[in-house]
PDB file of C-alpha atoms in Angstrom:
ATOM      1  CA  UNK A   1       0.000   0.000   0.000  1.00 42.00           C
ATOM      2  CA  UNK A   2       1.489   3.258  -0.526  1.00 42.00           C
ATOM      3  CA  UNK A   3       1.478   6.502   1.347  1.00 37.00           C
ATOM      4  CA  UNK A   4      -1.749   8.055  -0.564  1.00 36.00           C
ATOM      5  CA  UNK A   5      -3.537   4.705  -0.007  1.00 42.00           C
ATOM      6  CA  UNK A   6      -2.646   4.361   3.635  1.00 45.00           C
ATOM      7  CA  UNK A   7      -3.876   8.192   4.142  1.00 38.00           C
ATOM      8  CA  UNK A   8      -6.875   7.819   2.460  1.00 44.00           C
ATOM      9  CA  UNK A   9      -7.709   4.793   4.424  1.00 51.00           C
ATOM     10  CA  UNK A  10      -6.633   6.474   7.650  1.00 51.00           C
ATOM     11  CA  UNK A  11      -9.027   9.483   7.002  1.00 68.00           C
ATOM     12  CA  UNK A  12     -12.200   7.389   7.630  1.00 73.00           C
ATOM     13  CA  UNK A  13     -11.339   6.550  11.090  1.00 72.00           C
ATOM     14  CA  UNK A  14     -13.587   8.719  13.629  1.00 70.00           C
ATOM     15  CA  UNK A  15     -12.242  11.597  15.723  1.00 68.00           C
ATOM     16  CA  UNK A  16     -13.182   9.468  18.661  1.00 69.00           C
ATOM     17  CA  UNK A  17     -14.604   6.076  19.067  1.00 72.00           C
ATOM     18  CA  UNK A  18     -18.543   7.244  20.144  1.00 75.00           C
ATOM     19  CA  UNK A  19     -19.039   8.091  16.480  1.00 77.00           C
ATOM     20  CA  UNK A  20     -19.083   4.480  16.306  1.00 80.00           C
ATOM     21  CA  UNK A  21     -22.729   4.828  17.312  1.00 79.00           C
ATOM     22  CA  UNK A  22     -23.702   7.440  15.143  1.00 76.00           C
ATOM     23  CA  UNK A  23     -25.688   5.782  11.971  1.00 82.00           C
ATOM     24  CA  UNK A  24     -24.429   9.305  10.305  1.00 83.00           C
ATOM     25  CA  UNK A  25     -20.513   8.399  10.657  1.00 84.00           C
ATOM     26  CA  UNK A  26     -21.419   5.255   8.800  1.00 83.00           C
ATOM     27  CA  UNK A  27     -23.607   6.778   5.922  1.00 80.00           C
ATOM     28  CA  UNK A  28     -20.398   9.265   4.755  1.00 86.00           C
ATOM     29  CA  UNK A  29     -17.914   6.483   5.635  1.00 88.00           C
ATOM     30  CA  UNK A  30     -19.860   4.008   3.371  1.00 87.00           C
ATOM     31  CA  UNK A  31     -20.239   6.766   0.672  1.00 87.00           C
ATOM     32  CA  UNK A  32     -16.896   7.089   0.372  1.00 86.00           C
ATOM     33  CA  UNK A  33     -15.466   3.866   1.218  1.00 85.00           C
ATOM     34  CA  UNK A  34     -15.505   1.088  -0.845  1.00 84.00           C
ATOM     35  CA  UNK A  35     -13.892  -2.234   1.381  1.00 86.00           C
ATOM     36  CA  UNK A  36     -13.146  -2.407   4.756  1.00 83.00           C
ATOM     37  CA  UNK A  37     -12.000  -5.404   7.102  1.00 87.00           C
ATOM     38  CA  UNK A  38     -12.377  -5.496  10.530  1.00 82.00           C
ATOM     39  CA  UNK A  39      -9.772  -7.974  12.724  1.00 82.00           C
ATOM     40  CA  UNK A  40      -7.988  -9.222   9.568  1.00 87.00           C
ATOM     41  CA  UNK A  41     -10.208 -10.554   6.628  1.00 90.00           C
ATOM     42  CA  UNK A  42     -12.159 -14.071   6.017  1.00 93.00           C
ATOM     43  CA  UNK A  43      -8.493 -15.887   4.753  1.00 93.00           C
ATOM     44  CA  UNK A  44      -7.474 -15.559   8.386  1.00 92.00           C
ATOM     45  CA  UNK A  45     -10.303 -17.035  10.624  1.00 94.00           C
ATOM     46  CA  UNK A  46     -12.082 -19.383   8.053  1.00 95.00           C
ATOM     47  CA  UNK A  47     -10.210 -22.277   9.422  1.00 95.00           C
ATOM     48  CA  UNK A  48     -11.815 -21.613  12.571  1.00 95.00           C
ATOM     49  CA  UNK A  49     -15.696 -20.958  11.456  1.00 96.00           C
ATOM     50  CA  UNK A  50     -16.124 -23.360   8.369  1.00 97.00           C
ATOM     51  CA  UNK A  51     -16.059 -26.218  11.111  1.00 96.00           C
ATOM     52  CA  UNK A  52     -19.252 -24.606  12.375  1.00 97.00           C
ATOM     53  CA  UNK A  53     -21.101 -24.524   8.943  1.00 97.00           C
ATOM     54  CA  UNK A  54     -22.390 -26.839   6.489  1.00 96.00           C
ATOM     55  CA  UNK A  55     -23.016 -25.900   2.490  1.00 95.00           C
ATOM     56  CA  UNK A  56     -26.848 -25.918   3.394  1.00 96.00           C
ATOM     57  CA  UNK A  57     -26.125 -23.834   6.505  1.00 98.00           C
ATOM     58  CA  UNK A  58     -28.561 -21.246   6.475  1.00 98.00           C
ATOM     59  CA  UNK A  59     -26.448 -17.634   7.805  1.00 98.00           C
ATOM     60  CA  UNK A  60     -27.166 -14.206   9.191  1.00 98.00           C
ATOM     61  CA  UNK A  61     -24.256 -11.708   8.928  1.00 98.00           C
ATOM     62  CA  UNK A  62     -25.073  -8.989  11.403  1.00 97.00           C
ATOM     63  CA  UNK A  63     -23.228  -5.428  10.776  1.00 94.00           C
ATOM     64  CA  UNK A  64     -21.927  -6.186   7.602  1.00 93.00           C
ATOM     65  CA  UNK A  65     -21.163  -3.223   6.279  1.00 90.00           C
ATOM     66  CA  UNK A  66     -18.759  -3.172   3.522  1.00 91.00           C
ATOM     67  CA  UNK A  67     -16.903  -6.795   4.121  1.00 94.00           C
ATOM     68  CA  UNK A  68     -16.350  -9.537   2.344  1.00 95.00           C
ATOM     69  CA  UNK A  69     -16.599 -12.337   4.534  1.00 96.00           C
ATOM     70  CA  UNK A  70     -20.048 -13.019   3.068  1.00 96.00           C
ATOM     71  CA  UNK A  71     -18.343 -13.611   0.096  1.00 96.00           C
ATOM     72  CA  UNK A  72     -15.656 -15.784   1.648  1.00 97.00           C
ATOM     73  CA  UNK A  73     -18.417 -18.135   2.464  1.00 97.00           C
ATOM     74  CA  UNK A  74     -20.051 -18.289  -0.576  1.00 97.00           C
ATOM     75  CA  UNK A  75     -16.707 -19.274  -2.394  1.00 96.00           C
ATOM     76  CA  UNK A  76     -16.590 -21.798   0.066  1.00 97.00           C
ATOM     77  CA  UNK A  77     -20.063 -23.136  -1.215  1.00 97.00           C
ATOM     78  CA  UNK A  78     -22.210 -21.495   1.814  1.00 97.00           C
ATOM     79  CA  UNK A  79     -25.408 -19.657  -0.778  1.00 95.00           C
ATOM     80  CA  UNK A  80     -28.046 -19.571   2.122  1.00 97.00           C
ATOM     81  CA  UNK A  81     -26.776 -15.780   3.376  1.00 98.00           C
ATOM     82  CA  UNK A  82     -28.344 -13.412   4.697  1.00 98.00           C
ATOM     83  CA  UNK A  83     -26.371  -9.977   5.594  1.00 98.00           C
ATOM     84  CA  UNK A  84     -28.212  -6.681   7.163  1.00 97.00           C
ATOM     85  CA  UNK A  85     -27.010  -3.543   8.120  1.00 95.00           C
ATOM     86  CA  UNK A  86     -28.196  -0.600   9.556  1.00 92.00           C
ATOM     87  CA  UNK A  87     -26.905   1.670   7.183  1.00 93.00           C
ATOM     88  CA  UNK A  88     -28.949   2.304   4.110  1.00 94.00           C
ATOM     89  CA  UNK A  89     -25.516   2.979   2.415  1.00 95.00           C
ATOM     90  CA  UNK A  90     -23.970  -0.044   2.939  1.00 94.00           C
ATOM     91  CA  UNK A  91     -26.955  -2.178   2.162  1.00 95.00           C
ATOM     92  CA  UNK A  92     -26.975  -0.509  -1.207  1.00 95.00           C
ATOM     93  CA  UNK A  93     -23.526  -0.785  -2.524  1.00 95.00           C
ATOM     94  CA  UNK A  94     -23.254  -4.108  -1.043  1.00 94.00           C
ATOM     95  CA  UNK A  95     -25.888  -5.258  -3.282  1.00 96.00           C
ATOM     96  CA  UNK A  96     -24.800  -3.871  -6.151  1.00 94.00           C
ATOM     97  CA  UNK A  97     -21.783  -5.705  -5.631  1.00 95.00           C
ATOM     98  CA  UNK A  98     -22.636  -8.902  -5.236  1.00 95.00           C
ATOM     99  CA  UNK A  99     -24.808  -8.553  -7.963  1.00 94.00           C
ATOM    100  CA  UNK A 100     -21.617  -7.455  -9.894  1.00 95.00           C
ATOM    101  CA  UNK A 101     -20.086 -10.053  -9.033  1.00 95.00           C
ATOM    102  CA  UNK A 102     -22.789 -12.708  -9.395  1.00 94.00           C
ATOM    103  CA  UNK A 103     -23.244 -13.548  -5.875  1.00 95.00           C
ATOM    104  CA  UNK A 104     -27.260 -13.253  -6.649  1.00 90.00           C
ATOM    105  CA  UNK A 105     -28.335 -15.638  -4.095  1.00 95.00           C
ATOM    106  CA  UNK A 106     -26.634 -13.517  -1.204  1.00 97.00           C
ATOM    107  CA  UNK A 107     -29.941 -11.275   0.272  1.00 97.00           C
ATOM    108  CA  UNK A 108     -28.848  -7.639   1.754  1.00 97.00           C
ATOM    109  CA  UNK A 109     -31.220  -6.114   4.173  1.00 97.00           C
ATOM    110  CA  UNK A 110     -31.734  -2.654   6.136  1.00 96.00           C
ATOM    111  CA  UNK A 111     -32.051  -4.048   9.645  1.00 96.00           C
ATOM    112  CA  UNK A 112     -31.537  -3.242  13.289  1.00 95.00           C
ATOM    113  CA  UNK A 113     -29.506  -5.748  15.058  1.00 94.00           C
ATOM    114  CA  UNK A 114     -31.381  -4.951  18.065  1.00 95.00           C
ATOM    115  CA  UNK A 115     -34.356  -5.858  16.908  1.00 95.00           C
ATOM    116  CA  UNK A 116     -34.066  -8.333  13.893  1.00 97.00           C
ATOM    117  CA  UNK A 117     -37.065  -8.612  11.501  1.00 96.00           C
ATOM    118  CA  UNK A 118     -37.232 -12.464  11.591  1.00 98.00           C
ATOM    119  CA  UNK A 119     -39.203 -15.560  12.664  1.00 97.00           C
ATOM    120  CA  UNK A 120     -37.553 -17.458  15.392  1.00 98.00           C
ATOM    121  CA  UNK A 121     -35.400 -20.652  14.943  1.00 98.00           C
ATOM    122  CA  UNK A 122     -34.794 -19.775  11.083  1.00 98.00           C
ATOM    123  CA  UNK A 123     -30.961 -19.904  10.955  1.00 98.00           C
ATOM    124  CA  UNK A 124     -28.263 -22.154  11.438  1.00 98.00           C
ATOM    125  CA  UNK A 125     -25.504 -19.907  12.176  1.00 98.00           C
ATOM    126  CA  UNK A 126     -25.406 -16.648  12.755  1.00 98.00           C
ATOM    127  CA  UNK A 127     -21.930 -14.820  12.419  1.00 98.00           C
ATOM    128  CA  UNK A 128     -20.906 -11.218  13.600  1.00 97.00           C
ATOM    129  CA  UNK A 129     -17.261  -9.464  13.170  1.00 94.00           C
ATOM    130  CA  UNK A 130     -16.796  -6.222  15.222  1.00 91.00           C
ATOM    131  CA  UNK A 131     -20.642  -5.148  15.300  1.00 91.00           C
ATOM    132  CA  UNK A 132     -20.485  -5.746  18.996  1.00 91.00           C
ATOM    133  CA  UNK A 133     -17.672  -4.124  20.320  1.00 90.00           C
ATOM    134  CA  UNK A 134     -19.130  -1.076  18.064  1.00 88.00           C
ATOM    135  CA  UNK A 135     -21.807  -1.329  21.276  1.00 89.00           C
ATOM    136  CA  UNK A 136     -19.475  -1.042  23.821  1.00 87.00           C
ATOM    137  CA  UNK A 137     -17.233   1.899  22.978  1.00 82.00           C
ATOM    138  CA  UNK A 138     -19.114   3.983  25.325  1.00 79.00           C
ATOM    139  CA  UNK A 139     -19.149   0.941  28.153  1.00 80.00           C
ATOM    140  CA  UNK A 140     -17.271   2.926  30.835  1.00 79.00           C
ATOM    141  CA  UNK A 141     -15.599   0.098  33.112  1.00 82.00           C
ATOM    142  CA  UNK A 142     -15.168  -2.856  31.427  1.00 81.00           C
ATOM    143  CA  UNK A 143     -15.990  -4.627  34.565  1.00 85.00           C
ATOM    144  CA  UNK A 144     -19.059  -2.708  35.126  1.00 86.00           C
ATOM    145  CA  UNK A 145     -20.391  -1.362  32.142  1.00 85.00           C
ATOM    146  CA  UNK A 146     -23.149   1.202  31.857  1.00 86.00           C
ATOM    147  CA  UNK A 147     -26.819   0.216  32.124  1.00 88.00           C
ATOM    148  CA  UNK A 148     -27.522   1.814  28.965  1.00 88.00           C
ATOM    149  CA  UNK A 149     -24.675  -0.358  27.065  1.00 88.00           C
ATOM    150  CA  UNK A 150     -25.634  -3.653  28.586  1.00 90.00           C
ATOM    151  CA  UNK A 151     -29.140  -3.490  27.621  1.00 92.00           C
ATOM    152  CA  UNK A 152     -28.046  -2.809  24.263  1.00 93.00           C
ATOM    153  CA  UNK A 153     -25.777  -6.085  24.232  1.00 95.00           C
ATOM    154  CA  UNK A 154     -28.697  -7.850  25.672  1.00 95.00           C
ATOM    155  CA  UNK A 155     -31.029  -7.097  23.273  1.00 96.00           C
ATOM    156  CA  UNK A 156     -28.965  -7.836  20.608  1.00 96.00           C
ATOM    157  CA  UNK A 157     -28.137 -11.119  22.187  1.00 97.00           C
ATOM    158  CA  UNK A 158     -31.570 -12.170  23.099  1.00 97.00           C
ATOM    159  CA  UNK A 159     -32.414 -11.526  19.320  1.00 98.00           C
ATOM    160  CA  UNK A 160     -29.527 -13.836  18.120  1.00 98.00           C
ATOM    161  CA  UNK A 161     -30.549 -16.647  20.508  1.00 98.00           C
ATOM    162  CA  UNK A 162     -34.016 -16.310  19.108  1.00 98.00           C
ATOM    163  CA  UNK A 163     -33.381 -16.651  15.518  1.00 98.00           C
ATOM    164  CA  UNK A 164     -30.937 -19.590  15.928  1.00 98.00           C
ATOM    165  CA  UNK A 165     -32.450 -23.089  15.079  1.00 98.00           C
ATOM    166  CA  UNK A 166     -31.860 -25.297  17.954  1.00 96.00           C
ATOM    167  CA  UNK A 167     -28.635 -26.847  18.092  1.00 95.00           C
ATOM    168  CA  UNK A 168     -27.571 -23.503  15.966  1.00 98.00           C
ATOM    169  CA  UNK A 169     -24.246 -21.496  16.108  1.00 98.00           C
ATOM    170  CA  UNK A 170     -23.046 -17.706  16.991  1.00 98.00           C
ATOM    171  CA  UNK A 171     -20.291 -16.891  15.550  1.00 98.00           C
ATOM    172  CA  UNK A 172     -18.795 -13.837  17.348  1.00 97.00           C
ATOM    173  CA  UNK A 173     -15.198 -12.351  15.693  1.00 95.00           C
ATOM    174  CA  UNK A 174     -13.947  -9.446  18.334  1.00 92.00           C
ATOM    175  CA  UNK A 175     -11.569  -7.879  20.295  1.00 88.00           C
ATOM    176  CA  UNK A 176     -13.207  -8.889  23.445  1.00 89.00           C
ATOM    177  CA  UNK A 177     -11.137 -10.682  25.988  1.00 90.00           C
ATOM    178  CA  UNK A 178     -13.114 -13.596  27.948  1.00 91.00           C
ATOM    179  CA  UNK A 179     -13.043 -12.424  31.108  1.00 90.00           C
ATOM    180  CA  UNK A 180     -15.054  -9.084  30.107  1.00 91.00           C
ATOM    181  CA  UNK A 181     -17.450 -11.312  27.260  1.00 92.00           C
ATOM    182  CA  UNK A 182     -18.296 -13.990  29.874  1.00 90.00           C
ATOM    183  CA  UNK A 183     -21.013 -11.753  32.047  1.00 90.00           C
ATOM    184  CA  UNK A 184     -23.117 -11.411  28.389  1.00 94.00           C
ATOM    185  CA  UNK A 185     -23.226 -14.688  26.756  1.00 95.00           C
ATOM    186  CA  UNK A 186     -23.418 -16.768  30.435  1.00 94.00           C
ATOM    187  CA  UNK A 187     -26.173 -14.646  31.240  1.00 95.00           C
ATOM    188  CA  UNK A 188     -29.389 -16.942  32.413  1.00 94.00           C
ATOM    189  CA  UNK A 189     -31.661 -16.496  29.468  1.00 93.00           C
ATOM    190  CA  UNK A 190     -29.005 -18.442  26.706  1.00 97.00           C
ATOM    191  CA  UNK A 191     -29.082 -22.142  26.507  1.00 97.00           C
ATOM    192  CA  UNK A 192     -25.414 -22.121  24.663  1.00 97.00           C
ATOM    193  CA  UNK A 193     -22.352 -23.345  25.075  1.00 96.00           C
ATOM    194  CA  UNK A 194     -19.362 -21.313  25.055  1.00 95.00           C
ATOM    195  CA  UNK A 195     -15.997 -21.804  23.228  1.00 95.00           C
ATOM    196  CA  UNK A 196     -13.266 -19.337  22.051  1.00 94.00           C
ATOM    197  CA  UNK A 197     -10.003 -19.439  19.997  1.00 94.00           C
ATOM    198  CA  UNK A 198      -7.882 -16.872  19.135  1.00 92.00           C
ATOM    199  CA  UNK A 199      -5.793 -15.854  15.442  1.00 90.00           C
ATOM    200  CA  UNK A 200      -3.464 -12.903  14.775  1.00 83.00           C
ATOM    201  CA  UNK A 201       0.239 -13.127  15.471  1.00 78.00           C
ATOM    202  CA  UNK A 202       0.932 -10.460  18.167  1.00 72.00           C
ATOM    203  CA  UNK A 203      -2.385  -8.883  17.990  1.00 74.00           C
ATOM    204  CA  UNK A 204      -4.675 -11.317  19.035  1.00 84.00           C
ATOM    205  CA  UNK A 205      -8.273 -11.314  18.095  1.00 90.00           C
ATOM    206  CA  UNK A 206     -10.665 -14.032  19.563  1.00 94.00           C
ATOM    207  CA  UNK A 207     -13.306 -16.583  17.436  1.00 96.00           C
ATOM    208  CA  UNK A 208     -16.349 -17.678  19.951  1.00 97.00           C
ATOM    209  CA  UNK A 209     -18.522 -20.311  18.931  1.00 97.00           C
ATOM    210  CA  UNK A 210     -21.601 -20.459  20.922  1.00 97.00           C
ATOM    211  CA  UNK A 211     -23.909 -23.605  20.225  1.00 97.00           C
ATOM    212  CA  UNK A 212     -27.576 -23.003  21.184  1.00 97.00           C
ATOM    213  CA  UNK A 213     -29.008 -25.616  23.384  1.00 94.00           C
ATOM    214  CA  UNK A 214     -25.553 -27.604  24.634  1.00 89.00           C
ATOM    215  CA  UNK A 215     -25.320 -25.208  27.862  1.00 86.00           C
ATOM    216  CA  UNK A 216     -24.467 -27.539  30.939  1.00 74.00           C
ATOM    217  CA  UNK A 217     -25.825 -26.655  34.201  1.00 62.00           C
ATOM    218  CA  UNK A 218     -22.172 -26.848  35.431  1.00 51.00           C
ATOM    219  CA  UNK A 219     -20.394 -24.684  33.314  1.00 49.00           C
ATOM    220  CA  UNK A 220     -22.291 -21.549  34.036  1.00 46.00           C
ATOM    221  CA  UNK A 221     -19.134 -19.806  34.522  1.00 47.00           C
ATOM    222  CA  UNK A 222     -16.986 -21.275  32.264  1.00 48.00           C
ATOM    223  CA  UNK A 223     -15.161 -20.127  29.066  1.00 59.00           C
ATOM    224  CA  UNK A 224     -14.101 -23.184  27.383  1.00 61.00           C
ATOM    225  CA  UNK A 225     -10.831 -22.413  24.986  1.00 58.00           C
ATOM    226  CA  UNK A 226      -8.233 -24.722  23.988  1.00 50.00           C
ATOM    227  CA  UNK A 227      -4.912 -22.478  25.290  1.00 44.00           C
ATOM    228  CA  UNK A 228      -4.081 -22.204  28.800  1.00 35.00           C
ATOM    229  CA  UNK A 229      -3.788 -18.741  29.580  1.00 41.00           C
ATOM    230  CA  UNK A 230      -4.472 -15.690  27.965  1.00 44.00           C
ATOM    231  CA  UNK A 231      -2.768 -14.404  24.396  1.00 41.00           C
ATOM    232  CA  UNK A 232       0.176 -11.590  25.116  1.00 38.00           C
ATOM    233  CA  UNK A 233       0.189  -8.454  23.048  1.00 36.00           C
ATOM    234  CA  UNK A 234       3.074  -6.921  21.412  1.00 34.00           C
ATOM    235  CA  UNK A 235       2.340  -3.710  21.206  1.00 31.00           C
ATOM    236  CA  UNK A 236       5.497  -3.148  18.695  1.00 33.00           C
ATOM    237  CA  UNK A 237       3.129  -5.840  15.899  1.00 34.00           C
ATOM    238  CA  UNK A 238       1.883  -3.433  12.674  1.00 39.00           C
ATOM    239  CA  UNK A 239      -1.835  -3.477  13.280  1.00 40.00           C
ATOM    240  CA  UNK A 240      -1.719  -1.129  16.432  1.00 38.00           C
ATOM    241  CA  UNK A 241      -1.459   1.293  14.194  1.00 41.00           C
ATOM    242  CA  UNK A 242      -4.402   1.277  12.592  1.00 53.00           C
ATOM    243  CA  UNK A 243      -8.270   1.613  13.334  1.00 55.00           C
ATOM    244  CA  UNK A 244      -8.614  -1.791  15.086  1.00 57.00           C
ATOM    245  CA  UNK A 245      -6.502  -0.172  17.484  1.00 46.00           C
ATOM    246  CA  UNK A 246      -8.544   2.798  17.897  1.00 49.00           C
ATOM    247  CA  UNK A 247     -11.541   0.731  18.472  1.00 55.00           C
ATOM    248  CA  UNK A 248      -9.596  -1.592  21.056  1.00 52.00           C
ATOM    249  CA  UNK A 249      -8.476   0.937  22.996  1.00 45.00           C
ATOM    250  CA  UNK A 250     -12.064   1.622  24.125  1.00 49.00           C
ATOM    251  CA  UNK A 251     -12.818  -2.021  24.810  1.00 50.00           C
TER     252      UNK A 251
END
């Protein structure tokens, strides 16, 4: 990339993170912008989700904005996708895209992820990269977020449980560490199990797989995860110096 690519790309991060939440920020960014990838794009992490779908899998991307990872999974043979945004801007370009491309069985919708405009038990998986730590840049403590925030996460929650079929998978792709994810997904109302993995080489991003209906009733409080420990950061590695980092540093 060189230096008038890099600025350009640079100029569509926020002047702080709380325009995150603004459904104007993401109109002009979406204007303008043509491709963006949140926490690396689909070649990094498909190792880790394609174990969790099936060709027939029937998918909801939520807050899919201007990726690609729907079309990551329908190279990979996953047609059944569904991707809505909030932003009338993004919905649009995205489906002129696909429809560029020839992705024609891909459906785009104008949704609120807080409130999703479908029957319950309709989809197999349902898959999100970064639209939930957009909801919890304004958090305050991590350890205690604000009322206001967690209801927000709730409610988006509550909506992915309901959509899932039984026996269906959520897909989360974030920044979020464990420790500070476990008080949403453990919360009483889900019957899903909880998993996590992690990808990135210094800058570690986490992959949770949570599979409606397998909760036991003695793992309440328990993350399971395949590493002992928790992933270091180098904070000399490339990416923290660019808009993941901006967005991590409020999470």
């Amino acid at each position: 990339m060189d230096a008038s690519e890099e600025t350009a790309k640079r100029d569509f991060a926020p002047v702080s993170a709380s325009d995150y939440l603004d459904i104007s920020y993401w109109d002009q960014r979406f204007t303008e912008e043509e491709h963006y990838e949140w926490f690396k794009d689909y070649s990094h992490f498909r190792h880790l989700i394609l174990q969790y779908i099936e060709s027939n899998s029937a998918v909801l991307e939520v807050g899919c904005g201007n990726s690609q990872l729907s079309e990551g999974l329908y190279r990979d043979g996953v047609t059944e996708i569904t991707c809505i945004d909030l932003s009338s801007v993004a919905v649009e370009k995205m489906k002129q895209r696909l429809s560029c491309k020839g992705y024609k069985e891909i459906k785009v919708l104008e949704a609120d992820m807080l409130d999703l405009p479908f029957e319950d038990e309709i989809f197999d998986v349902v898959v999100e990269k970064g639209t939930m730590d957009v909801l919890l840049v304004d958090a305050g403590d991590p350890w205690n977020p604000e009322p206001e925030t967690m209801n927000k996460v709730m409610a988006m929650l509550e909506g992915v449980h309901r959509v899932l079929k039984p026996h269906g998978v959520f897909i989360s792709i974030t920044f979020g560490q464990p420790h500070f994810r476990r008080r949403f997904f453990n919360a009483p109302a889900f019957t899903w199990s909880v998993e996590w993995k992690t990808f990135g080489e210094g800058f570690h991003y986490f992959v949770y797989a949570l599979k409606k209906g397998e909760r036991s009733s003695t793992s309440n409080d328990i993350l399971c995860h395949e590493h002992a420990g928790m992933p270091s950061i180098s904070l000399f590695h490339d990416e923290l110096d660019d808009e993941n980092y901006l967005l991590r540093s409020e999470l």
